[in-house]
Coordinates of N, CA and C in Angstrom, one line a residue:
M3 N -32.1 141.8 -149.5 CA -31.2 141.8 -150.6 C -30.2 142.9 -150.5
D4 N -29.0 142.6 -151.0 CA -28.0 143.6 -151.0 C -27.8 144.0 -152.5
V5 N -27.0 145.0 -152.7 CA -26.7 145.5 -154.1 C -25.2 145.4 -154.3
K6 N -24.8 144.8 -155.4 CA -23.4 144.8 -155.8 C -23.3 145.6 -157.1
P7 N -22.6 146.7 -157.0 CA -22.4 147.6 -158.2 C -21.5 146.9 -159.2
G8 N -21.7 147.2 -160.5 CA -20.9 146.7 -161.6 C -19.5 147.3 -161.5
N9 N -18.6 146.7 -162.1 CA -17.2 147.3 -162.1 C -16.6 146.9 -163.5
G10 N -16.7 147.8 -164.4 CA -16.1 147.6 -165.7 C -17.2 147.7 -166.8
I11 N -16.7 147.5 -168.0 CA -17.6 147.7 -169.2 C -17.7 146.4 -169.9
F12 N -18.7 146.3 -170.8 CA -18.9 145.2 -171.7 C -19.1 143.9 -171.0
G13 N -19.8 143.9 -169.8 CA -20.1 142.7 -169.1 C -18.9 142.0 -168.4
R14 N -17.9 142.8 -168.2 CA -16.8 142.2 -167.4 C -17.1 142.0 -166.0
D15 N -18.0 142.7 -165.5 CA -18.5 142.5 -164.1 C -19.8 143.2 -164.0
Y16 N -20.9 142.4 -164.0 CA -22.2 143.0 -164.0 C -22.7 143.5 -162.6
P17 N -23.5 144.5 -162.5 CA -24.2 144.8 -161.3 C -25.2 143.7 -160.9
A18 N -25.4 143.5 -159.7 CA -26.3 142.5 -159.3 C -27.0 142.7 -157.9
W19 N -28.1 142.1 -157.7 CA -28.7 142.0 -156.4 C -28.1 140.7 -155.8
I20 N -27.8 140.7 -154.5 CA -27.4 139.5 -153.8 C -28.6 139.1 -152.9
R21 N -29.1 138.0 -153.2 CA -30.3 137.5 -152.4 C -29.8 136.6 -151.3
R22 N -30.1 136.9 -150.1 CA -29.6 136.1 -148.9 C -30.8 135.2 -148.5
D23 N -30.5 133.9 -148.4 CA -31.5 132.9 -148.0 C -31.1 132.4 -146.7
F24 N -31.7 132.9 -145.6 CA -31.3 132.5 -144.3 C -31.8 131.1 -143.9
I25 N -32.7 130.5 -144.6 CA -33.2 129.2 -144.3 C -32.2 128.2 -144.8
S26 N -31.7 128.4 -146.1 CA -30.7 127.4 -146.6 C -29.2 127.8 -146.2
N27 N -29.1 129.0 -145.6 CA -27.8 129.5 -145.2 C -26.9 129.8 -146.4
E28 N -27.5 130.2 -147.5 CA -26.8 130.5 -148.7 C -27.2 131.9 -149.3
S29 N -26.4 132.4 -150.2 CA -26.8 133.6 -151.0 C -26.5 133.3 -152.4
Y30 N -27.1 134.0 -153.3 CA -26.8 133.9 -154.7 C -27.0 135.3 -155.4
W31 N -26.4 135.5 -156.5 CA -26.5 136.8 -157.1 C -27.5 136.7 -158.3
I32 N -28.1 137.9 -158.5 CA -29.1 138.0 -159.6 C -28.6 139.2 -160.4
P33 N -28.1 138.9 -161.7 CA -27.5 140.0 -162.5 C -28.6 140.9 -163.0
L34 N -28.2 142.2 -163.1 CA -29.1 143.2 -163.7 C -28.5 143.6 -165.0
L35 N -29.3 143.4 -166.1 CA -28.8 143.6 -167.4 C -29.6 144.8 -168.0
K36 N -28.9 145.7 -168.7 CA -29.5 146.9 -169.3 C -30.2 146.5 -170.6
A37 N -31.4 146.9 -170.7 CA -32.2 146.6 -172.0 C -32.2 147.9 -172.8
S38 N -31.9 147.8 -174.1 CA -31.8 149.0 -174.9 C -33.1 149.0 -175.8
K39 N -33.3 150.2 -176.4 CA -34.4 150.5 -177.3 C -35.8 150.4 -176.6
V40 N -35.8 150.6 -175.3 CA -37.1 150.6 -174.5 C -37.1 151.8 -173.6
T41 N -38.1 151.9 -172.8 CA -38.3 153.0 -171.9 C -37.1 153.0 -170.9
E42 N -36.6 154.2 -170.6 CA -35.6 154.4 -169.6 C -35.9 153.7 -168.3
G43 N -35.0 153.0 -167.7 CA -35.2 152.3 -166.4 C -35.7 150.9 -166.6
T44 N -35.8 150.4 -167.8 CA -36.1 149.0 -168.1 C -34.9 148.2 -167.9
I45 N -35.0 147.1 -167.2 CA -33.9 146.2 -167.0 C -34.3 144.7 -167.4
V46 N -33.3 143.9 -167.6 CA -33.5 142.5 -167.7 C -32.9 141.8 -166.4
V47 N -33.7 141.0 -165.8 CA -33.2 140.4 -164.5 C -33.2 138.9 -164.7
R48 N -32.1 138.2 -164.4 CA -32.1 136.7 -164.6 C -32.4 136.1 -163.2
V49 N -33.6 135.6 -163.1 CA -34.1 135.1 -161.8 C -34.4 133.6 -161.9
P50 N -34.5 132.9 -160.7 CA -34.9 131.5 -160.7 C -36.3 131.4 -161.3
S51 N -36.6 130.4 -162.1 CA -37.9 130.2 -162.6 C -38.9 130.0 -161.5
L52 N -40.1 130.5 -161.7 CA -41.2 130.3 -160.7 C -41.7 128.9 -160.8
K53 N -41.7 128.3 -162.0 CA -42.2 126.9 -162.2 C -41.1 125.9 -161.9
H54 N -39.8 126.2 -162.2 CA -38.7 125.3 -162.1 C -37.5 126.0 -161.4
P55 N -37.5 126.1 -160.1 CA -36.6 126.9 -159.3 C -35.1 126.6 -159.6
K56 N -34.8 125.4 -160.2 CA -33.4 125.1 -160.5 C -33.0 125.7 -161.8
E57 N -33.9 126.2 -162.6 CA -33.6 126.8 -163.9 C -33.8 128.4 -163.8
M58 N -33.1 129.1 -164.7 CA -33.1 130.5 -164.7 C -34.0 131.1 -165.8
E59 N -34.6 132.2 -165.6 CA -35.4 132.9 -166.6 C -35.0 134.3 -166.7
D60 N -35.1 135.0 -167.9 CA -34.8 136.4 -168.0 C -36.2 137.1 -168.0
W61 N -36.3 138.1 -167.1 CA -37.5 138.9 -167.0 C -37.2 140.3 -167.3
V62 N -38.1 141.0 -168.0 CA -37.9 142.4 -168.4 C -39.0 143.2 -167.7
S63 N -38.5 144.3 -167.0 CA -39.5 145.1 -166.2 C -38.8 146.4 -165.8
S64 N -39.5 147.1 -164.9 CA -38.9 148.2 -164.2 C -38.0 147.7 -163.1
I65 N -37.2 148.6 -162.5 CA -36.4 148.2 -161.4 C -37.2 147.7 -160.2
K66 N -38.3 148.4 -159.9 CA -39.1 148.0 -158.8 C -39.7 146.6 -158.9
C67 N -40.3 146.3 -160.1 CA -40.9 145.0 -160.3 C -39.8 144.0 -160.5
G68 N -38.7 144.3 -161.1 CA -37.6 143.4 -161.2 C -37.1 143.0 -159.8
E69 N -37.0 143.9 -158.9 CA -36.6 143.6 -157.5 C -37.5 142.7 -156.9
A70 N -38.8 142.9 -157.1 CA -39.8 142.0 -156.5 C -39.6 140.6 -157.0
A71 N -39.4 140.4 -158.3 CA -39.2 139.1 -158.9 C -37.9 138.5 -158.4
A72 N -36.8 139.3 -158.2 CA -35.6 138.8 -157.7 C -35.7 138.3 -156.2
E73 N -36.6 138.9 -155.5 CA -36.9 138.5 -154.1 C -37.7 137.2 -154.1
G74 N -38.1 136.8 -155.2 CA -38.9 135.6 -155.3 C -40.4 135.8 -155.2
G75 N -40.8 137.1 -155.4 CA -42.2 137.5 -155.4 C -42.9 137.3 -154.0
I76 N -42.0 137.3 -153.0 CA -42.6 137.1 -151.6 C -43.1 138.4 -151.0
W77 N -42.7 139.6 -151.5 CA -43.2 140.8 -151.0 C -43.8 141.6 -152.1
T78 N -44.9 142.4 -151.8 CA -45.5 143.3 -152.7 C -45.6 144.6 -152.0
K79 N -45.3 145.7 -152.8 CA -45.4 147.0 -152.3 C -46.8 147.6 -152.5
T80 N -47.4 148.1 -151.5 CA -48.7 148.7 -151.7 C -48.6 150.1 -152.2
C81 N -49.7 150.7 -152.5 CA -49.7 152.1 -153.0 C -49.3 153.1 -152.0
T82 N -49.3 152.7 -150.7 CA -48.9 153.6 -149.6 C -47.4 153.4 -149.3
G83 N -46.8 152.4 -149.9 CA -45.4 152.1 -149.7 C -45.1 151.0 -148.8
A84 N -46.1 150.4 -148.1 CA -45.9 149.3 -147.2 C -45.6 148.1 -148.0
R85 N -44.7 147.2 -147.5 CA -44.4 145.9 -148.2 C -45.1 144.8 -147.4
L86 N -45.9 144.1 -148.1 CA -46.7 143.0 -147.5 C -46.4 141.7 -148.1
P87 N -46.5 140.6 -147.4 CA -46.3 139.3 -148.0 C -47.3 139.1 -149.2
T88 N -46.8 138.7 -150.3 CA -47.6 138.5 -151.5 C -48.7 137.5 -151.3
Q89 N -48.4 136.5 -150.6 CA -49.4 135.4 -150.3 C -50.7 136.0 -149.6
D90 N -50.5 137.1 -148.9 CA -51.7 137.7 -148.2 C -52.5 138.6 -149.1
L91 N -52.0 138.9 -150.3 CA -52.7 139.7 -151.3 C -53.3 138.9 -152.4
Q92 N -54.4 139.4 -153.0 CA -55.0 138.7 -154.1 C -54.5 139.1 -155.4
K93 N -53.8 140.3 -155.5 CA -53.3 140.8 -156.8 C -51.9 140.3 -157.1
P94 N -51.7 139.6 -158.2 CA -50.3 139.1 -158.5 C -49.4 140.2 -159.0
L95 N -48.1 139.9 -159.1 CA -47.2 140.8 -159.6 C -47.5 141.2 -161.0
R96 N -47.4 142.5 -161.4 CA -47.7 142.9 -162.8 C -46.4 143.5 -163.4
S97 N -46.6 143.9 -164.6 CA -45.5 144.7 -165.3 C -44.2 143.9 -165.5
I98 N -44.3 142.6 -165.6 CA -43.2 141.7 -165.8 C -43.4 140.9 -167.0
L99 N -42.5 140.9 -167.9 CA -42.6 140.0 -169.1 C -41.4 139.1 -169.2
T100 N -41.6 138.0 -169.8 CA -40.4 137.1 -170.1 C -39.6 137.9 -171.2
E101 N -38.3 137.6 -171.3 CA -37.5 138.3 -172.3 C -38.1 138.1 -173.7
D102 N -38.5 136.9 -174.0 CA -39.0 136.6 -175.4 C -40.2 137.5 -175.7
R103 N -41.1 137.5 -174.8 CA -42.3 138.3 -175.0 C -42.0 139.8 -175.1
S104 N -41.1 140.3 -174.3 CA -40.7 141.7 -174.3 C -40.0 142.1 -175.6
I105 N -39.1 141.2 -176.1 CA -38.4 141.5 -177.3 C -39.4 141.6 -178.4
E106 N -40.4 140.7 -178.4 CA -41.5 140.7 -179.4 C -42.3 142.0 -179.3
R107 N -42.6 142.4 -178.1 CA -43.5 143.5 -177.9 C -42.8 144.9 -178.1
N108 N -41.5 145.0 -177.6 CA -40.9 146.3 -177.5 C -39.7 146.4 -178.5
K109 N -39.4 145.4 -179.3 CA -38.2 145.4 -180.2 C -36.9 145.8 -179.4
M110 N -36.8 145.4 -178.2 CA -35.7 145.7 -177.4 C -34.6 144.6 -177.5
H111 N -33.4 144.9 -177.1 CA -32.4 143.8 -177.0 C -31.5 144.1 -175.9
C112 N -30.8 143.0 -175.5 CA -29.9 143.0 -174.4 C -28.6 142.3 -174.9
A113 N -27.5 143.0 -174.8 CA -26.2 142.4 -175.4 C -26.0 141.0 -174.9
L114 N -26.2 140.7 -173.6 CA -25.9 139.3 -173.1 C -26.9 138.3 -173.8
C115 N -28.1 138.7 -173.9 CA -29.1 137.8 -174.6 C -28.8 137.5 -176.0
I116 N -28.3 138.6 -176.7 CA -27.9 138.4 -178.1 C -26.7 137.5 -178.2
N117 N -25.7 137.7 -177.3 CA -24.5 136.9 -177.3 C -24.8 135.4 -177.0
E118 N -25.8 135.2 -176.1 CA -26.1 133.8 -175.8 C -26.8 133.1 -176.9
E119 N -27.7 133.9 -177.6 CA -28.3 133.4 -178.8 C -27.3 133.0 -179.9
R120 N -26.3 133.9 -180.1 CA -25.3 133.7 -181.2 C -24.5 132.5 -180.9
T121 N -24.0 132.3 -179.6 CA -23.1 131.3 -179.3 C -23.8 129.9 -179.0
G122 N -25.1 130.0 -178.6 CA -25.8 128.8 -178.3 C -25.5 128.4 -176.9
E123 N -24.9 129.2 -176.1 CA -24.5 128.9 -174.7 C -25.0 129.9 -173.7
V124 N -25.1 129.4 -172.4 CA -25.5 130.4 -171.3 C -24.1 131.0 -170.9
L125 N -24.0 132.3 -171.0 CA -22.8 132.9 -170.7 C -22.7 133.6 -169.3
L126 N -23.8 133.7 -168.6 CA -23.8 134.3 -167.3 C -24.8 133.5 -166.5
T127 N -24.2 132.6 -165.6 CA -25.1 131.7 -164.8 C -24.9 132.1 -163.3
P128 N -26.0 132.6 -162.7 CA -25.9 132.9 -161.2 C -25.4 131.7 -160.4
K129 N -24.6 131.9 -159.4 CA -24.1 130.8 -158.6 C -24.4 131.1 -157.2
R130 N -24.4 130.1 -156.4 CA -24.7 130.2 -154.9 C -23.4 130.3 -154.2
G131 N -23.5 130.9 -153.0 CA -22.3 131.1 -152.2 C -22.7 131.1 -150.7
D132 N -21.8 131.3 -149.8 CA -22.0 131.4 -148.4 C -23.0 132.5 -148.1
L133 N -23.8 132.4 -147.0 CA -24.8 133.3 -146.7 C -24.3 134.8 -146.7
M134 N -23.2 135.0 -146.1 CA -22.7 136.4 -146.0 C -21.5 136.7 -147.0
Q135 N -21.4 135.9 -148.0 CA -20.3 136.2 -149.0 C -20.4 137.6 -149.5
E136 N -19.2 138.2 -149.6 CA -19.1 139.6 -150.1 C -18.5 139.7 -151.5
E137 N -17.6 138.9 -151.8 CA -16.9 138.9 -153.1 C -17.6 138.0 -154.1
W138 N -17.9 138.5 -155.3 CA -18.6 137.7 -156.3 C -17.9 138.1 -157.7
D139 N -17.7 137.1 -158.5 CA -17.2 137.2 -159.8 C -18.4 137.1 -160.8
I140 N -18.9 138.2 -161.2 CA -20.1 138.2 -162.0 C -19.7 138.6 -163.4
R141 N -19.1 137.7 -164.2 CA -18.7 138.1 -165.5 C -19.3 137.1 -166.6
Q142 N -19.5 137.7 -167.7 CA -19.9 136.9 -168.9 C -18.7 136.1 -169.4
I143 N -18.9 134.8 -169.6 CA -17.8 134.1 -170.2 C -17.7 134.3 -171.7
I144 N -16.6 134.1 -172.3 CA -16.4 134.2 -173.7 C -16.0 132.8 -174.1
P145 N -16.8 132.1 -174.9 CA -16.5 130.7 -175.3 C -15.3 130.7 -176.3
P146 N -14.6 129.5 -176.3 CA -13.5 129.4 -177.3 C -14.1 129.6 -178.7
G147 N -13.3 130.3 -179.5 CA -13.7 130.6 -180.9 C -14.5 131.9 -181.1
W148 N -14.7 132.6 -179.9 CA -15.4 133.9 -179.9 C -14.6 135.0 -179.3
K149 N -14.8 136.2 -179.7 CA -14.2 137.4 -179.1 C -15.1 138.6 -179.1
R150 N -14.8 139.6 -178.3 CA -15.6 140.8 -178.2 C -15.4 141.6 -179.5
D151 N -16.5 142.2 -180.0 CA -16.3 143.1 -181.1 C -15.7 144.4 -180.6
R152 N -14.9 145.0 -181.4 CA -14.2 146.2 -180.9 C -15.1 147.4 -180.8
G153 N -16.3 147.3 -181.3 CA -17.3 148.4 -181.2 C -17.8 148.6 -179.7
I154 N -18.7 149.5 -179.5 CA -19.2 149.8 -178.2 C -20.3 148.9 -177.7
T155 N -20.8 148.0 -178.6 CA -21.9 147.2 -178.2 C -21.7 146.1 -177.2
G156 N -20.4 145.6 -177.2 CA -20.1 144.4 -176.3 C -20.6 143.1 -176.9
L157 N -20.9 143.1 -178.2 CA -21.4 141.8 -178.8 C -20.2 140.9 -179.2
L158 N -20.5 139.6 -179.1 CA -19.4 138.6 -179.5 C -19.5 138.4 -181.0
V159 N -18.3 138.1 -181.5 CA -18.2 137.8 -183.0 C -17.2 136.6 -183.0
R160 N -17.3 135.8 -184.1 CA -16.4 134.7 -184.3 C -15.0 135.2 -184.5
E161 N -14.0 134.4 -184.0 CA -12.6 134.8 -184.2 C -12.2 134.5 -185.6

């Protein structure tokens, strides 16, 4: 995986991991969303569902566990730092919660998740590209009839 740094504020261009799939000769981006009101270093990662790969799920975790989920759970880091194929280990990935369970447990929120709930629309959908694609437009869309609040939260409000 590669890293694409964010460029801008209020979701104009999100930081992301770029997952390269050499078998399908494609790549796609996995946005990293900051979670507030929780432990420092907690992120929300929008990854393909483990049960339904065509659908996306938001997972809340540390950066290390989020990266493992973004890689599709195919690698697991051992306590000595070695990365082994997960299928060769008996212990599943830990420390990852779905966004709904994490909000319930930690009272956290993510501006993008709140905006999607308010508008009833998916505002940031990862897209596929060429295997070695370098340029990505990773922006939250603003639906008609909505605008960004002038405050520092980046939340959407009705026009």
